[in-house]
Amino acid sequence: MPPRKPHFTSPPFREHFNQIVWEIVTRIPRGKVMTYGAIAKQIPRPRPVGATHYNAARARWVGGAMAASPKGVPWHRVINSQGKISIRPNNNHHVKQRHLLEAEGVEFDYRGRIDLERFGWSPDRRKRNT
DNA sequence: GAGATGACGTCCA
DNA sequence: ATGGACGCCATCT
């Protein structure tokens, strides 16, 4: 058996994939958040990618898209499935992210978690605001 | 060209 | 609730 390889992958049609991600993220209303996984589920699997692989990797791909997000994309409204802000290994943009969200009225609990029932949003069944 | 480098989610203990 | 294993590579220096 070959040795373990990295638990990372990248999308085959990166630019296109990113484009779709940004489009979705742009629709997230102020004061609401969406998870990487939820965004990923909106995007159909590209042909050459196996279903297992796609399910395993797509959320990370969304993360990659956010890292490359152009100006105007509300990247800070994207968090992980645990309702927490994902830590960046090589910068502190996650600190800024919290400030931006708090400025929009998003609340964090004592452990730094956001209640997705209250602040989560999905493009399909739009949760009503208050 | 080689080496470092990644914004995650699900399942199981 | 929380911690660890697994998924299984393209892109940028």
Tab-separated table of N, CA and C in Angstrom, chain A residues 34-127:
chain	number	residue	atom	x	y	z
A	34	MET	N	-22.884	31.665	6.529
A	34	MET	CA	-23.098	30.399	5.839
A	34	MET	C	-21.851	29.550	6.076
A	35	THR	N	-22.014	28.242	6.099
A	35	THR	CA	-20.854	27.387	6.342
A	35	THR	C	-20.218	26.950	5.020
A	36	TYR	N	-18.969	26.563	5.099
A	36	TYR	CA	-18.251	26.104	3.916
A	36	TYR	C	-19.005	24.934	3.283
A	37	GLY	N	-19.430	24.015	4.124
A	37	GLY	CA	-20.119	22.837	3.632
A	37	GLY	C	-21.439	23.171	2.953
A	38	ALA	N	-22.181	24.095	3.533
A	38	ALA	CA	-23.471	24.469	2.970
A	38	ALA	C	-23.292	25.081	1.591
A	39	ILE	N	-22.266	25.887	1.450
A	39	ILE	CA	-21.980	26.494	0.150
A	39	ILE	C	-21.599	25.407	-0.836
A	40	ALA	N	-20.741	24.503	-0.380
A	40	ALA	CA	-20.258	23.430	-1.254
A	40	ALA	C	-21.406	22.575	-1.778
A	41	LYS	N	-22.399	22.343	-0.923
A	41	LYS	CA	-23.514	21.496	-1.334
A	41	LYS	C	-24.349	22.130	-2.435
A	42	GLN	N	-24.230	23.421	-2.615
A	42	GLN	CA	-24.983	24.101	-3.669
A	42	GLN	C	-24.337	23.895	-5.035
A	43	ILE	N	-23.096	23.448	-5.018
A	43	ILE	CA	-22.348	23.344	-6.262
A	43	ILE	C	-22.301	21.901	-6.757
A	44	PRO	N	-22.805	21.655	-7.970
A	44	PRO	CA	-22.801	20.301	-8.507
A	44	PRO	C	-21.391	19.771	-8.721
A	45	ARG	N	-21.257	18.484	-8.615
A	45	ARG	CA	-19.951	17.845	-8.756
A	45	ARG	C	-19.468	17.887	-10.190
A	46	PRO	N	-18.249	18.380	-10.396
A	46	PRO	CA	-17.665	18.382	-11.743
A	46	PRO	C	-17.482	16.943	-12.233
A	47	ARG	N	-17.702	16.721	-13.503
A	47	ARG	CA	-17.607	15.391	-14.119
A	47	ARG	C	-16.435	14.538	-13.665
A	48	PRO	N	-15.230	15.026	-13.846
A	48	PRO	CA	-14.085	14.142	-13.610
A	48	PRO	C	-13.829	13.819	-12.148
A	49	VAL	N	-14.560	14.413	-11.253
A	49	VAL	CA	-14.305	14.179	-9.837
A	49	VAL	C	-15.206	13.080	-9.278
A	50	GLY	N	-14.614	12.113	-8.629
A	50	GLY	CA	-15.387	11.032	-8.021
A	50	GLY	C	-16.256	11.563	-6.906
A	51	ALA	N	-17.393	10.915	-6.702
A	51	ALA	CA	-18.346	11.390	-5.701
A	51	ALA	C	-17.731	11.390	-4.297
A	52	THR	N	-17.042	10.335	-3.970
A	52	THR	CA	-16.432	10.245	-2.641
A	52	THR	C	-15.424	11.353	-2.433
A	53	HIS	N	-14.615	11.522	-3.445
A	53	HIS	CA	-13.600	12.563	-3.374
A	53	HIS	C	-14.252	13.939	-3.253
A	54	TYR	N	-15.269	14.132	-4.055
A	54	TYR	CA	-15.927	15.433	-4.058
A	54	TYR	C	-16.524	15.750	-2.690
A	55	ASN	N	-17.218	14.782	-2.126
A	55	ASN	CA	-17.827	15.006	-0.816
A	55	ASN	C	-16.779	15.320	0.226
A	56	ALA	N	-15.650	14.664	0.081
A	56	ALA	CA	-14.597	14.848	1.078
A	56	ALA	C	-13.877	16.177	0.915
A	57	ALA	N	-13.757	16.631	-0.311
A	57	ALA	CA	-12.891	17.786	-0.561
A	57	ALA	C	-13.589	19.112	-0.802
A	58	ARG	N	-14.835	19.082	-1.208
A	58	ARG	CA	-15.484	20.319	-1.651
A	58	ARG	C	-15.500	21.439	-0.619
A	59	ALA	N	-15.676	21.084	0.637
A	59	ALA	CA	-15.715	22.144	1.652
A	59	ALA	C	-14.374	22.864	1.707
A	60	ARG	N	-13.292	22.098	1.566
A	60	ARG	CA	-11.967	22.710	1.544
A	60	ARG	C	-11.807	23.589	0.330
A	61	TRP	N	-12.382	23.151	-0.768
A	61	TRP	CA	-12.272	23.943	-1.998
A	61	TRP	C	-12.938	25.294	-1.821
A	62	VAL	N	-14.031	25.281	-1.080
A	62	VAL	CA	-14.693	26.553	-0.809
A	62	VAL	C	-13.739	27.440	-0.010
A	63	GLY	N	-13.061	26.834	0.917
A	63	GLY	CA	-12.069	27.580	1.694
A	63	GLY	C	-11.014	28.177	0.788
A	64	GLY	N	-10.591	27.386	-0.172
A	64	GLY	CA	-9.590	27.877	-1.120
A	64	GLY	C	-10.119	29.049	-1.921
A	65	ALA	N	-11.389	28.972	-2.269
A	65	ALA	CA	-12.008	30.060	-3.034
A	65	ALA	C	-12.044	31.323	-2.187
A	66	MET	N	-12.328	31.173	-0.903
A	66	MET	CA	-12.385	32.329	-0.027
A	66	MET	C	-11.018	32.982	0.106
A	67	ALA	N	-10.005	32.149	0.154
A	67	ALA	CA	-8.644	32.679	0.271
A	67	ALA	C	-8.293	33.530	-0.934
A	68	ALA	N	-8.930	33.227	-2.046
A	68	ALA	CA	-8.637	33.954	-3.283
A	68	ALA	C	-9.747	34.923	-3.643
A	69	SER	N	-10.636	35.169	-2.700
A	69	SER	CA	-11.800	35.989	-3.026
A	69	SER	C	-11.429	37.414	-3.394
A	70	PRO	N	-12.009	37.892	-4.481
A	70	PRO	CA	-11.763	39.264	-4.943
A	70	PRO	C	-12.502	40.266	-4.058
A	71	LYS	N	-12.183	41.509	-4.239
A	71	LYS	CA	-12.825	42.568	-3.485
A	71	LYS	C	-14.327	42.564	-3.728
A	72	GLY	N	-15.074	42.818	-2.681
A	72	GLY	CA	-16.514	42.868	-2.858
A	72	GLY	C	-17.214	41.616	-2.381
A	73	VAL	N	-16.478	40.552	-2.218
A	73	VAL	CA	-17.065	39.311	-1.720
A	73	VAL	C	-17.026	39.320	-0.189
A	74	PRO	N	-18.176	39.171	0.467
A	74	PRO	CA	-18.217	39.173	1.940
A	74	PRO	C	-17.693	37.872	2.528
A	75	TRP	N	-16.426	37.634	2.359
A	75	TRP	CA	-15.762	36.408	2.798
A	75	TRP	C	-15.946	36.150	4.287
A	76	HIS	N	-16.121	37.234	5.047
A	76	HIS	CA	-16.203	37.065	6.501
A	76	HIS	C	-17.493	36.388	6.943
A	77	ARG	N	-18.461	36.273	6.033
A	77	ARG	CA	-19.729	35.636	6.401
A	77	ARG	C	-19.684	34.132	6.211
A	78	VAL	N	-18.518	33.599	5.974
A	78	VAL	CA	-18.380	32.160	5.791
A	78	VAL	C	-17.602	31.563	6.957
A	79	ILE	N	-18.231	30.597	7.639
A	79	ILE	CA	-17.612	29.964	8.807
A	79	ILE	C	-17.723	28.453	8.684
A	80	ASN	N	-17.159	27.731	9.623
A	80	ASN	CA	-17.205	26.272	9.511
A	80	ASN	C	-18.468	25.686	10.135
A	81	SER	N	-18.636	24.385	9.948
A	81	SER	CA	-19.882	23.726	10.334
A	81	SER	C	-20.111	23.705	11.835
A	82	GLN	N	-19.079	23.995	12.595
A	82	GLN	CA	-19.236	24.022	14.047
A	82	GLN	C	-19.670	25.397	14.519
A	83	GLY	N	-19.893	26.291	13.595
A	83	GLY	CA	-20.314	27.633	13.960
A	83	GLY	C	-19.150	28.495	14.397
A	84	LYS	N	-17.946	28.036	14.089
A	84	LYS	CA	-16.770	28.801	14.494
A	84	LYS	C	-16.022	29.366	13.300
A	85	ILE	N	-15.216	30.366	13.588
A	85	ILE	CA	-14.379	30.951	12.555
A	85	ILE	C	-13.154	30.068	12.395
A	86	SER	N	-12.825	29.738	11.170
A	86	SER	CA	-11.655	28.899	10.928
A	86	SER	C	-10.379	29.719	11.035
A	87	ILE	N	-9.403	29.147	11.709
A	87	ILE	CA	-8.121	29.828	11.920
A	87	ILE	C	-7.264	29.728	10.677
A	88	ARG	N	-6.697	30.833	10.277
A	88	ARG	CA	-5.758	30.824	9.160
A	88	ARG	C	-4.382	30.527	9.705
A	89	PRO	N	-3.668	29.627	9.089
A	89	PRO	CA	-2.336	29.267	9.547
A	89	PRO	C	-1.336	30.414	9.436
A	90	ASN	N	-1.414	31.160	8.367
A	90	ASN	CA	-0.355	32.144	8.133
A	90	ASN	C	-0.740	33.613	8.147
A	91	ASN	N	-1.889	33.909	8.722
A	91	ASN	CA	-2.242	35.314	8.880
A	91	ASN	C	-3.318	35.436	9.950
A	92	ASN	N	-3.685	36.642	10.311
A	92	ASN	CA	-4.732	36.773	11.332
A	92	ASN	C	-6.006	37.356	10.780
A	93	HIS	N	-6.353	36.993	9.591
A	93	HIS	CA	-7.588	37.504	9.036
A	93	HIS	C	-8.799	37.029	9.819
A	94	HIS	N	-8.642	35.953	10.568
A	94	HIS	CA	-9.774	35.450	11.344
A	94	HIS	C	-10.143	36.406	12.478
A	95	VAL	N	-9.170	37.203	12.917
A	95	VAL	CA	-9.448	38.197	13.955
A	95	VAL	C	-10.318	39.304	13.374
A	96	LYS	N	-9.902	39.747	12.215
A	96	LYS	CA	-10.659	40.771	11.504
A	96	LYS	C	-12.058	40.260	11.185
A	97	GLN	N	-12.129	38.987	10.846
A	97	GLN	CA	-13.416	38.393	10.510
A	97	GLN	C	-14.401	38.517	11.658
A	98	ARG	N	-13.920	38.250	12.855
A	98	ARG	CA	-14.809	38.348	14.018
A	98	ARG	C	-15.308	39.785	14.204
A	99	HIS	N	-14.409	40.727	14.047
A	99	HIS	CA	-14.802	42.134	14.186
A	99	HIS	C	-15.862	42.513	13.168
A	100	LEU	N	-15.641	42.089	11.932
A	100	LEU	CA	-16.590	42.412	10.873
A	100	LEU	C	-17.965	41.834	11.171
A	101	LEU	N	-17.977	40.600	11.656
A	101	LEU	CA	-19.256	39.960	11.960
A	101	LEU	C	-19.947	40.628	13.138
A	102	GLU	N	-19.178	40.938	14.145
A	102	GLU	CA	-19.774	41.599	15.308
A	102	GLU	C	-20.345	42.957	14.919
A	103	ALA	N	-19.663	43.597	13.999
A	103	ALA	CA	-20.134	44.902	13.526
A	103	ALA	C	-21.461	44.773	12.789
A	104	GLU	N	-21.746	43.559	12.307
A	104	GLU	CA	-23.011	43.331	11.599
A	104	GLU	C	-24.086	42.786	12.530
A	105	GLY	N	-23.711	42.632	13.793
A	105	GLY	CA	-24.688	42.162	14.759
A	105	GLY	C	-24.673	40.674	15.028
A	106	VAL	N	-23.714	39.972	14.471
A	106	VAL	CA	-23.596	38.535	14.722
A	106	VAL	C	-22.996	38.335	16.110
A	107	GLU	N	-23.615	37.447	16.881
A	107	GLU	CA	-23.156	37.240	18.259
A	107	GLU	C	-22.348	35.962	18.415
A	108	PHE	N	-21.334	36.040	19.269
A	108	PHE	CA	-20.489	34.884	19.567
A	108	PHE	C	-20.702	34.479	21.018
A	109	ASP	N	-20.700	33.185	21.312
A	109	ASP	CA	-20.820	32.768	22.699
A	109	ASP	C	-19.435	32.784	23.345
A	110	TYR	N	-19.367	32.357	24.578
A	110	TYR	CA	-18.098	32.462	25.303
A	110	TYR	C	-17.000	31.604	24.709
A	111	ARG	N	-17.388	30.637	23.884
A	111	ARG	CA	-16.373	29.806	23.239
A	111	ARG	C	-16.081	30.258	21.823
A	112	GLY	N	-16.637	31.379	21.453
A	112	GLY	CA	-16.384	31.891	20.114
A	112	GLY	C	-17.234	31.244	19.053
A	113	ARG	N	-18.374	30.703	19.462
A	113	ARG	CA	-19.247	30.053	18.482
A	113	ARG	C	-20.475	30.879	18.158
A	114	ILE	N	-20.915	30.737	16.912
A	114	ILE	CA	-22.103	31.439	16.439
A	114	ILE	C	-23.255	30.446	16.396
A	115	ASP	N	-24.423	30.871	16.835
A	115	ASP	CA	-25.603	30.021	16.780
A	115	ASP	C	-26.167	30.028	15.359
A	116	LEU	N	-25.995	28.902	14.678
A	116	LEU	CA	-26.422	28.832	13.279
A	116	LEU	C	-27.939	28.866	13.129
A	117	GLU	N	-28.633	28.524	14.183
A	117	GLU	CA	-30.097	28.602	14.127
A	117	GLU	C	-30.545	30.053	13.991
A	118	ARG	N	-29.780	30.903	14.617
A	118	ARG	CA	-30.138	32.319	14.595
A	118	ARG	C	-29.512	33.067	13.433
A	119	PHE	N	-28.247	32.776	13.178
A	119	PHE	CA	-27.525	33.575	12.182
A	119	PHE	C	-27.211	32.850	10.880
A	120	GLY	N	-27.496	31.549	10.860
A	120	GLY	CA	-27.220	30.799	9.633
A	120	GLY	C	-28.181	31.184	8.521
A	121	TRP	N	-27.718	31.070	7.307
A	121	TRP	CA	-28.552	31.416	6.157
A	121	TRP	C	-28.328	30.426	5.037
A	122	SER	N	-29.372	30.139	4.287
A	122	SER	CA	-29.198	29.294	3.103
A	122	SER	C	-30.008	29.914	1.974
A	123	PRO	N	-29.504	29.803	0.768
A	123	PRO	CA	-30.140	30.447	-0.386
A	123	PRO	C	-31.513	29.866	-0.685
A	124	ASP	N	-31.730	28.602	-0.361
A	124	ASP	CA	-33.011	27.958	-0.652
A	124	ASP	C	-34.097	28.446	0.302
A	125	ARG	N	-34.154	27.790	1.446
A	125	ARG	CA	-35.149	28.229	2.415
A	125	ARG	C	-34.516	29.336	3.233
A	126	ARG	N	-34.833	30.551	2.836
A	126	ARG	CA	-34.247	31.686	3.509
A	126	ARG	C	-34.863	31.854	4.875
A	127	LYS	N	-34.023	31.820	5.854
A	127	LYS	CA	-34.522	31.993	7.208
A	127	LYS	C	-34.918	33.432	7.403
